[in-house]
GROMACS .gro file of C-alpha atoms in nm:
model
  338
    1UNK     CA    1  -8.542  -5.966  -2.796
    2UNK     CA    2  -8.236  -5.812  -2.429
    3UNK     CA    3  -7.852  -5.964  -2.609
    4UNK     CA    4  -7.666  -6.017  -2.245
    5UNK     CA    5  -7.292  -5.943  -2.166
    6UNK     CA    6  -7.101  -6.176  -1.958
    7UNK     CA    7  -6.837  -6.063  -1.839
    8UNK     CA    8  -6.533  -6.294  -1.607
    9UNK     CA    9  -6.478  -6.130  -1.289
   10UNK     CA   10  -6.079  -6.287  -1.289
   11UNK     CA   11  -6.104  -6.207  -1.666
   12UNK     CA   12  -6.146  -5.807  -1.586
   13UNK     CA   13  -5.957  -5.816  -1.280
   14UNK     CA   14  -5.651  -5.966  -1.342
   15UNK     CA   15  -5.712  -5.719  -1.674
   16UNK     CA   16  -5.715  -5.390  -1.501
   17UNK     CA   17  -5.492  -5.503  -1.202
   18UNK     CA   18  -5.191  -5.590  -1.554
   19UNK     CA   19  -5.270  -5.229  -1.665
   20UNK     CA   20  -5.273  -5.030  -1.340
   21UNK     CA   21  -4.926  -5.258  -1.237
   22UNK     CA   22  -4.777  -5.188  -1.592
   23UNK     CA   23  -4.923  -4.822  -1.507
   24UNK     CA   24  -4.777  -4.778  -1.187
   25UNK     CA   25  -4.396  -4.974  -1.290
   26UNK     CA   26  -4.388  -4.759  -1.577
   27UNK     CA   27  -4.417  -4.414  -1.442
   28UNK     CA   28  -4.212  -4.459  -1.102
   29UNK     CA   29  -3.926  -4.658  -1.391
   30UNK     CA   30  -3.931  -4.393  -1.589
   31UNK     CA   31  -3.646  -4.116  -1.580
   32UNK     CA   32  -3.642  -3.794  -1.712
   33UNK     CA   33  -3.619  -3.688  -2.076
   34UNK     CA   34  -3.207  -3.632  -2.070
   35UNK     CA   35  -3.361  -3.262  -2.266
   36UNK     CA   36  -3.613  -3.166  -1.883
   37UNK     CA   37  -3.300  -3.259  -1.688
   38UNK     CA   38  -3.003  -3.048  -1.889
   39UNK     CA   39  -3.394  -2.763  -1.862
   40UNK     CA   40  -3.306  -2.734  -1.535
   41UNK     CA   41  -2.962  -2.829  -1.423
   42UNK     CA   42  -2.786  -2.660  -1.682
   43UNK     CA   43  -2.959  -2.468  -1.870
   44UNK     CA   44  -2.792  -2.177  -1.705
   45UNK     CA   45  -2.465  -2.306  -1.791
   46UNK     CA   46  -2.519  -2.404  -2.123
   47UNK     CA   47  -2.597  -2.010  -2.186
   48UNK     CA   48  -2.291  -1.836  -2.006
   49UNK     CA   49  -2.064  -2.156  -2.223
   50UNK     CA   50  -2.079  -1.873  -2.488
   51UNK     CA   51  -1.906  -1.557  -2.263
   52UNK     CA   52  -1.677  -1.826  -2.055
   53UNK     CA   53  -1.538  -1.875  -2.421
   54UNK     CA   54  -1.494  -1.542  -2.536
   55UNK     CA   55  -1.362  -1.367  -2.192
   56UNK     CA   56  -1.093  -1.663  -2.249
   57UNK     CA   57  -0.969  -1.666  -2.565
   58UNK     CA   58  -0.946  -1.289  -2.590
   59UNK     CA   59  -0.860  -1.211  -2.173
   60UNK     CA   60  -0.753  -1.453  -1.973
   61UNK     CA   61  -0.557  -1.694  -2.251
   62UNK     CA   62  -0.352  -1.466  -2.394
   63UNK     CA   63  -0.280  -1.243  -2.044
   64UNK     CA   64  -0.127  -1.579  -1.929
   65UNK     CA   65   0.107  -1.604  -2.242
   66UNK     CA   66   0.172  -1.244  -2.141
   67UNK     CA   67   0.314  -1.356  -1.834
   68UNK     CA   68   0.425  -1.613  -1.984
   69UNK     CA   69   0.629  -1.431  -2.231
   70UNK     CA   70   0.807  -1.094  -1.917
   71UNK     CA   71   1.028  -1.409  -1.796
   72UNK     CA   72   1.155  -1.440  -2.138
   73UNK     CA   73   1.398  -1.218  -2.345
   74UNK     CA   74   1.130  -1.195  -2.640
   75UNK     CA   75   1.338  -0.926  -2.909
   76UNK     CA   76   1.251  -0.958  -3.245
   77UNK     CA   77   1.418  -1.274  -3.314
   78UNK     CA   78   1.264  -1.530  -3.168
   79UNK     CA   79   0.958  -1.328  -3.306
   80UNK     CA   80   0.840  -1.664  -3.546
   81UNK     CA   81   0.966  -1.923  -3.265
   82UNK     CA   82   0.906  -1.723  -2.890
   83UNK     CA   83   0.921  -2.004  -2.719
   84UNK     CA   84   1.298  -2.117  -2.781
   85UNK     CA   85   1.392  -1.733  -2.637
   86UNK     CA   86   1.542  -1.759  -2.331
   87UNK     CA   87   1.358  -1.770  -1.970
   88UNK     CA   88   1.523  -1.472  -1.794
   89UNK     CA   89   1.354  -1.475  -1.431
   90UNK     CA   90   1.278  -1.216  -1.352
   91UNK     CA   91   1.503  -0.936  -1.499
   92UNK     CA   92   1.320  -0.840  -1.718
   93UNK     CA   93   1.095  -0.609  -1.410
   94UNK     CA   94   1.432  -0.527  -1.286
   95UNK     CA   95   1.468  -0.337  -1.627
   96UNK     CA   96   1.195  -0.183  -1.588
   97UNK     CA   97   1.192  -0.134  -1.195
   98UNK     CA   98   1.497  -0.002  -1.229
   99UNK     CA   99   1.465   0.412  -1.208
  100UNK     CA  100   1.828   0.528  -1.247
  101UNK     CA  101   1.824   0.325  -1.575
  102UNK     CA  102   1.710   0.484  -1.896
  103UNK     CA  103   1.385   0.273  -1.992
  104UNK     CA  104   1.320   0.200  -1.622
  105UNK     CA  105   1.328   0.664  -1.622
  106UNK     CA  106   1.092   0.635  -1.907
  107UNK     CA  107   0.892   0.377  -1.742
  108UNK     CA  108   0.797   0.664  -1.421
  109UNK     CA  109   0.821   0.948  -1.601
  110UNK     CA  110   0.494   0.796  -1.865
  111UNK     CA  111   0.407   0.670  -1.526
  112UNK     CA  112   0.333   1.036  -1.345
  113UNK     CA  113   0.182   1.157  -1.659
  114UNK     CA  114  -0.092   0.928  -1.671
  115UNK     CA  115  -0.141   0.969  -1.305
  116UNK     CA  116  -0.227   1.371  -1.322
  117UNK     CA  117  -0.435   1.240  -1.627
  118UNK     CA  118  -0.622   1.038  -1.463
  119UNK     CA  119  -0.643   1.307  -1.203
  120UNK     CA  120  -0.829   1.546  -1.377
  121UNK     CA  121  -0.920   1.384  -1.615
  122UNK     CA  122  -1.146   1.224  -1.455
  123UNK     CA  123  -1.194   1.510  -1.147
  124UNK     CA  124  -1.412   1.631  -1.480
  125UNK     CA  125  -1.509   1.483  -1.659
  126UNK     CA  126  -1.667   1.351  -1.280
  127UNK     CA  127  -1.767   1.699  -1.244
  128UNK     CA  128  -1.889   1.829  -1.587
  129UNK     CA  129  -2.109   1.430  -1.560
  130UNK     CA  130  -2.247   1.559  -1.217
  131UNK     CA  131  -2.359   1.941  -1.274
  132UNK     CA  132  -2.478   1.844  -1.527
  133UNK     CA  133  -2.694   1.648  -1.444
  134UNK     CA  134  -2.900   1.809  -1.106
  135UNK     CA  135  -2.934   2.140  -1.379
  136UNK     CA  136  -3.109   1.876  -1.709
  137UNK     CA  137  -3.349   1.757  -1.317
  138UNK     CA  138  -3.586   2.015  -1.382
  139UNK     CA  139  -3.814   2.062  -1.581
  140UNK     CA  140  -3.820   2.235  -1.855
  141UNK     CA  141  -3.883   2.264  -2.239
  142UNK     CA  142  -3.566   2.124  -2.412
  143UNK     CA  143  -3.512   1.932  -2.186
  144UNK     CA  144  -3.520   1.589  -2.351
  145UNK     CA  145  -3.301   1.767  -2.595
  146UNK     CA  146  -2.998   1.834  -2.427
  147UNK     CA  147  -2.974   1.501  -2.222
  148UNK     CA  148  -3.000   1.339  -2.560
  149UNK     CA  149  -2.758   1.647  -2.736
  150UNK     CA  150  -2.559   1.564  -2.421
  151UNK     CA  151  -2.492   1.154  -2.552
  152UNK     CA  152  -2.383   1.292  -2.827
  153UNK     CA  153  -2.034   1.238  -2.756
  154UNK     CA  154  -2.061   0.925  -2.558
  155UNK     CA  155  -2.290   0.682  -2.865
  156UNK     CA  156  -1.994   0.820  -3.121
  157UNK     CA  157  -1.753   0.574  -3.266
  158UNK     CA  158  -1.385   0.642  -3.078
  159UNK     CA  159  -1.199   0.650  -3.297
  160UNK     CA  160  -1.384   0.914  -3.544
  161UNK     CA  161  -1.478   1.140  -3.261
  162UNK     CA  162  -1.075   1.115  -3.184
  163UNK     CA  163  -0.968   1.205  -3.555
  164UNK     CA  164  -1.250   1.556  -3.632
  165UNK     CA  165  -1.095   1.629  -3.259
  166UNK     CA  166  -0.696   1.573  -3.412
  167UNK     CA  167  -0.817   1.760  -3.679
  168UNK     CA  168  -0.953   2.034  -3.466
  169UNK     CA  169  -0.598   2.078  -3.242
  170UNK     CA  170  -0.381   2.129  -3.631
  171UNK     CA  171  -0.211   2.419  -3.571
  172UNK     CA  172  -0.162   2.622  -3.917
  173UNK     CA  173  -0.626   2.492  -4.052
  174UNK     CA  174  -0.702   2.374  -3.692
  175UNK     CA  175  -1.064   2.550  -3.556
  176UNK     CA  176  -0.910   2.596  -3.223
  177UNK     CA  177  -0.587   2.835  -3.343
  178UNK     CA  178  -0.844   2.999  -3.570
  179UNK     CA  179  -1.081   2.989  -3.245
  180UNK     CA  180  -0.805   3.161  -3.064
  181UNK     CA  181  -0.610   3.303  -3.247
  182UNK     CA  182  -0.839   3.463  -3.552
  183UNK     CA  183  -1.133   3.544  -3.392
  184UNK     CA  184  -1.013   3.643  -3.054
  185UNK     CA  185  -0.686   3.713  -3.045
  186UNK     CA  186  -0.543   3.526  -2.703
  187UNK     CA  187  -0.264   3.442  -2.879
  188UNK     CA  188  -0.027   3.629  -2.988
  189UNK     CA  189   0.047   3.302  -3.266
  190UNK     CA  190  -0.084   2.980  -3.376
  191UNK     CA  191  -0.037   2.701  -3.128
  192UNK     CA  192   0.075   2.369  -3.070
  193UNK     CA  193  -0.134   2.165  -2.926
  194UNK     CA  194  -0.072   1.787  -3.067
  195UNK     CA  195   0.291   1.861  -2.982
  196UNK     CA  196   0.473   2.020  -2.758
  197UNK     CA  197   0.411   2.029  -2.348
  198UNK     CA  198   0.055   2.176  -2.434
  199UNK     CA  199   0.015   1.807  -2.569
  200UNK     CA  200  -0.099   1.742  -2.211
  201UNK     CA  201  -0.411   1.958  -2.262
  202UNK     CA  202  -0.504   1.818  -2.585
  203UNK     CA  203  -0.550   1.407  -2.397
  204UNK     CA  204  -0.754   1.547  -2.153
  205UNK     CA  205  -0.936   1.825  -2.352
  206UNK     CA  206  -1.027   1.511  -2.538
  207UNK     CA  207  -1.040   1.276  -2.275
  208UNK     CA  208  -1.261   1.460  -2.149
  209UNK     CA  209  -1.537   1.514  -2.339
  210UNK     CA  210  -1.642   1.138  -2.461
  211UNK     CA  211  -1.593   1.061  -2.098
  212UNK     CA  212  -1.846   1.280  -1.897
  213UNK     CA  213  -2.114   1.121  -2.129
  214UNK     CA  214  -2.136   0.897  -1.936
  215UNK     CA  215  -2.082   1.043  -1.573
  216UNK     CA  216  -2.423   1.260  -1.662
  217UNK     CA  217  -2.596   0.869  -1.725
  218UNK     CA  218  -2.504   0.702  -1.410
  219UNK     CA  219  -2.612   1.041  -1.195
  220UNK     CA  220  -2.881   1.121  -1.423
  221UNK     CA  221  -3.016   0.814  -1.345
  222UNK     CA  222  -2.895   0.781  -0.955
  223UNK     CA  223  -3.077   1.136  -0.932
  224UNK     CA  224  -3.438   0.932  -1.068
  225UNK     CA  225  -3.333   0.743  -0.686
  226UNK     CA  226  -3.352   1.026  -0.433
  227UNK     CA  227  -3.704   1.073  -0.333
  228UNK     CA  228  -3.868   1.461  -0.431
  229UNK     CA  229  -3.984   1.487  -0.085
  230UNK     CA  230  -3.635   1.515   0.094
  231UNK     CA  231  -3.584   1.828  -0.077
  232UNK     CA  232  -3.965   1.927  -0.048
  233UNK     CA  233  -3.941   1.926   0.335
  234UNK     CA  234  -3.555   2.124   0.325
  235UNK     CA  235  -3.708   2.325   0.134
  236UNK     CA  236  -3.935   2.385   0.396
  237UNK     CA  237  -3.689   2.478   0.661
  238UNK     CA  238  -3.544   2.674   0.474
  239UNK     CA  239  -3.193   2.503   0.320
  240UNK     CA  240  -3.076   2.681   0.016
  241UNK     CA  241  -3.004   2.462  -0.325
  242UNK     CA  242  -2.647   2.450  -0.261
  243UNK     CA  243  -2.715   2.325   0.056
  244UNK     CA  244  -2.967   2.025  -0.032
  245UNK     CA  245  -2.660   1.922  -0.294
  246UNK     CA  246  -2.415   1.861   0.023
  247UNK     CA  247  -2.741   1.722   0.242
  248UNK     CA  248  -2.879   1.556   0.019
  249UNK     CA  249  -2.807   1.521  -0.311
  250UNK     CA  250  -2.358   1.355  -0.280
  251UNK     CA  251  -2.494   1.185   0.005
  252UNK     CA  252  -2.735   0.993  -0.156
  253UNK     CA  253  -2.567   0.956  -0.465
  254UNK     CA  254  -2.219   0.758  -0.227
  255UNK     CA  255  -2.332   0.365  -0.384
  256UNK     CA  256  -2.306   0.613  -0.747
  257UNK     CA  257  -1.989   0.770  -0.755
  258UNK     CA  258  -1.846   0.489  -0.560
  259UNK     CA  259  -1.864   0.256  -0.889
  260UNK     CA  260  -1.818   0.575  -1.120
  261UNK     CA  261  -1.516   0.666  -0.975
  262UNK     CA  262  -1.348   0.313  -0.977
  263UNK     CA  263  -1.487   0.301  -1.354
  264UNK     CA  264  -1.402   0.585  -1.504
  265UNK     CA  265  -1.017   0.584  -1.372
  266UNK     CA  266  -0.971   0.221  -1.471
  267UNK     CA  267  -1.100   0.299  -1.794
  268UNK     CA  268  -0.876   0.593  -1.821
  269UNK     CA  269  -0.590   0.463  -1.658
  270UNK     CA  270  -0.558   0.193  -1.969
  271UNK     CA  271  -0.645   0.459  -2.253
  272UNK     CA  272  -0.502   0.343  -2.533
  273UNK     CA  273  -0.740   0.470  -2.808
  274UNK     CA  274  -0.687   0.887  -2.786
  275UNK     CA  275  -0.355   0.872  -2.711
  276UNK     CA  276  -0.306   0.688  -3.019
  277UNK     CA  277  -0.523   0.836  -3.261
  278UNK     CA  278  -0.363   1.211  -3.152
  279UNK     CA  279  -0.010   1.182  -3.169
  280UNK     CA  280   0.083   0.807  -3.358
  281UNK     CA  281   0.351   0.544  -3.216
  282UNK     CA  282   0.498   0.835  -2.996
  283UNK     CA  283   0.392   1.071  -2.854
  284UNK     CA  284   0.502   1.356  -2.700
  285UNK     CA  285   0.698   1.317  -2.437
  286UNK     CA  286   0.404   1.557  -2.214
  287UNK     CA  287   0.155   1.249  -2.332
  288UNK     CA  288   0.358   0.959  -2.308
  289UNK     CA  289   0.034   0.776  -2.118
  290UNK     CA  290   0.195   0.431  -1.971
  291UNK     CA  291   0.026   0.272  -2.256
  292UNK     CA  292   0.173   0.420  -2.527
  293UNK     CA  293   0.487   0.400  -2.368
  294UNK     CA  294   0.390  -0.009  -2.334
  295UNK     CA  295   0.318  -0.045  -2.698
  296UNK     CA  296   0.620   0.181  -2.798
  297UNK     CA  297   0.831  -0.051  -2.596
  298UNK     CA  298   0.676  -0.344  -2.774
  299UNK     CA  299   0.611  -0.261  -3.137
  300UNK     CA  300   0.858  -0.037  -3.166
  301UNK     CA  301   1.234  -0.125  -2.969
  302UNK     CA  302   1.115  -0.482  -3.019
  303UNK     CA  303   1.152  -0.543  -2.691
  304UNK     CA  304   0.837  -0.816  -2.596
  305UNK     CA  305   0.960  -0.945  -2.340
  306UNK     CA  306   1.068  -0.595  -2.106
  307UNK     CA  307   0.656  -0.528  -2.251
  308UNK     CA  308   0.543  -0.789  -2.080
  309UNK     CA  309   0.665  -0.760  -1.823
  310UNK     CA  310   0.585  -0.381  -1.800
  311UNK     CA  311   0.205  -0.481  -1.885
  312UNK     CA  312   0.245  -0.743  -1.535
  313UNK     CA  313   0.363  -0.391  -1.403
  314UNK     CA  314   0.038  -0.211  -1.520
  315UNK     CA  315  -0.173  -0.441  -1.410
  316UNK     CA  316  -0.049  -0.525  -1.071
  317UNK     CA  317  -0.052  -0.162  -0.959
  318UNK     CA  318  -0.450  -0.157  -1.138
  319UNK     CA  319  -0.495  -0.507  -0.912
  320UNK     CA  320  -0.410  -0.358  -0.608
  321UNK     CA  321  -0.549   0.023  -0.643
  322UNK     CA  322  -0.817  -0.131  -0.760
  323UNK     CA  323  -0.847  -0.416  -0.363
  324UNK     CA  324  -0.772  -0.101  -0.189
  325UNK     CA  325  -1.036   0.183  -0.273
  326UNK     CA  326  -1.317  -0.118  -0.294
  327UNK     CA  327  -1.190  -0.253   0.104
  328UNK     CA  328  -1.173   0.155   0.213
  329UNK     CA  329  -1.560   0.210   0.019
  330UNK     CA  330  -1.681  -0.067   0.281
  331UNK     CA  331  -1.528  -0.003   0.558
  332UNK     CA  332  -1.703   0.379   0.505
  333UNK     CA  333  -2.034   0.195   0.384
  334UNK     CA  334  -2.022   0.056   0.727
  335UNK     CA  335  -1.918   0.299   0.965
  336UNK     CA  336  -2.210   0.544   0.800
  337UNK     CA  337  -2.430   0.261   0.765
  338UNK     CA  338  -2.373   0.262   1.196
   0.00000   0.00000   0.00000
């Protein structure tokens, strides 16, 4: 027996048509789910949100509050309610830049000391960094060990390293005087390194020691991008080591040096941890950096308005120097490309 199945063409047609129309209409009218929209369009901003919030809380909002404080006569009498401090306008700035008055004269002296300190610290850190980077480009036994040892000052915590240096520079029982006076006999008597005129040398030594490994790391990475064929061709043409460094190495490192010098300048000019750990709240006159001077003006004399004005002036100075440096660097780069 054969079973025969009959189907109604109209019913089948309507059923198939209805199903297809529902499927087409559903696909056409269905909107992308919200997670899909976030993943495609909003995910980058969502990932940046924590960094933006931290930047606002740590830098932008305190900087804005400091700028507002610089226009007020904020002293110890208004600590509980600093919003009630009298509005003084530009009086704090006038006091800070009045170089004939004691406050302005002390600020100018601190600024000049900071310029000298930054010049020698950045210059010596770059010199040591580029020298070590060039010397460690050649393959020899123990090169990896030396690279690791040279990066130790950069890896150590700043406070632990500076405290160790402070103990080494002690007059009576420090290692520096023990070597210079007791062992080598170079000095007639143990020297004062943490007070007096020698304190600026102490500050520069510690700053260079903890800053040059960063320059070494950056320059060593930049040297990896210089083709070895350039040195081989220069050697065949009779160029010596100094000529290769002058004609190949330094010009090739120019983009790295432009960023490196700017970063070192900003870090060194704003350095607060090193002088504070070495000398405490009151740095010697010869090592009175502007960062520690602003701290003293704000938290020692309790004149937060004047200290805030000094901070804003320092910010403006660094912005101007950075803008000029970037402008000159871009012009030099365009000139070399032409």
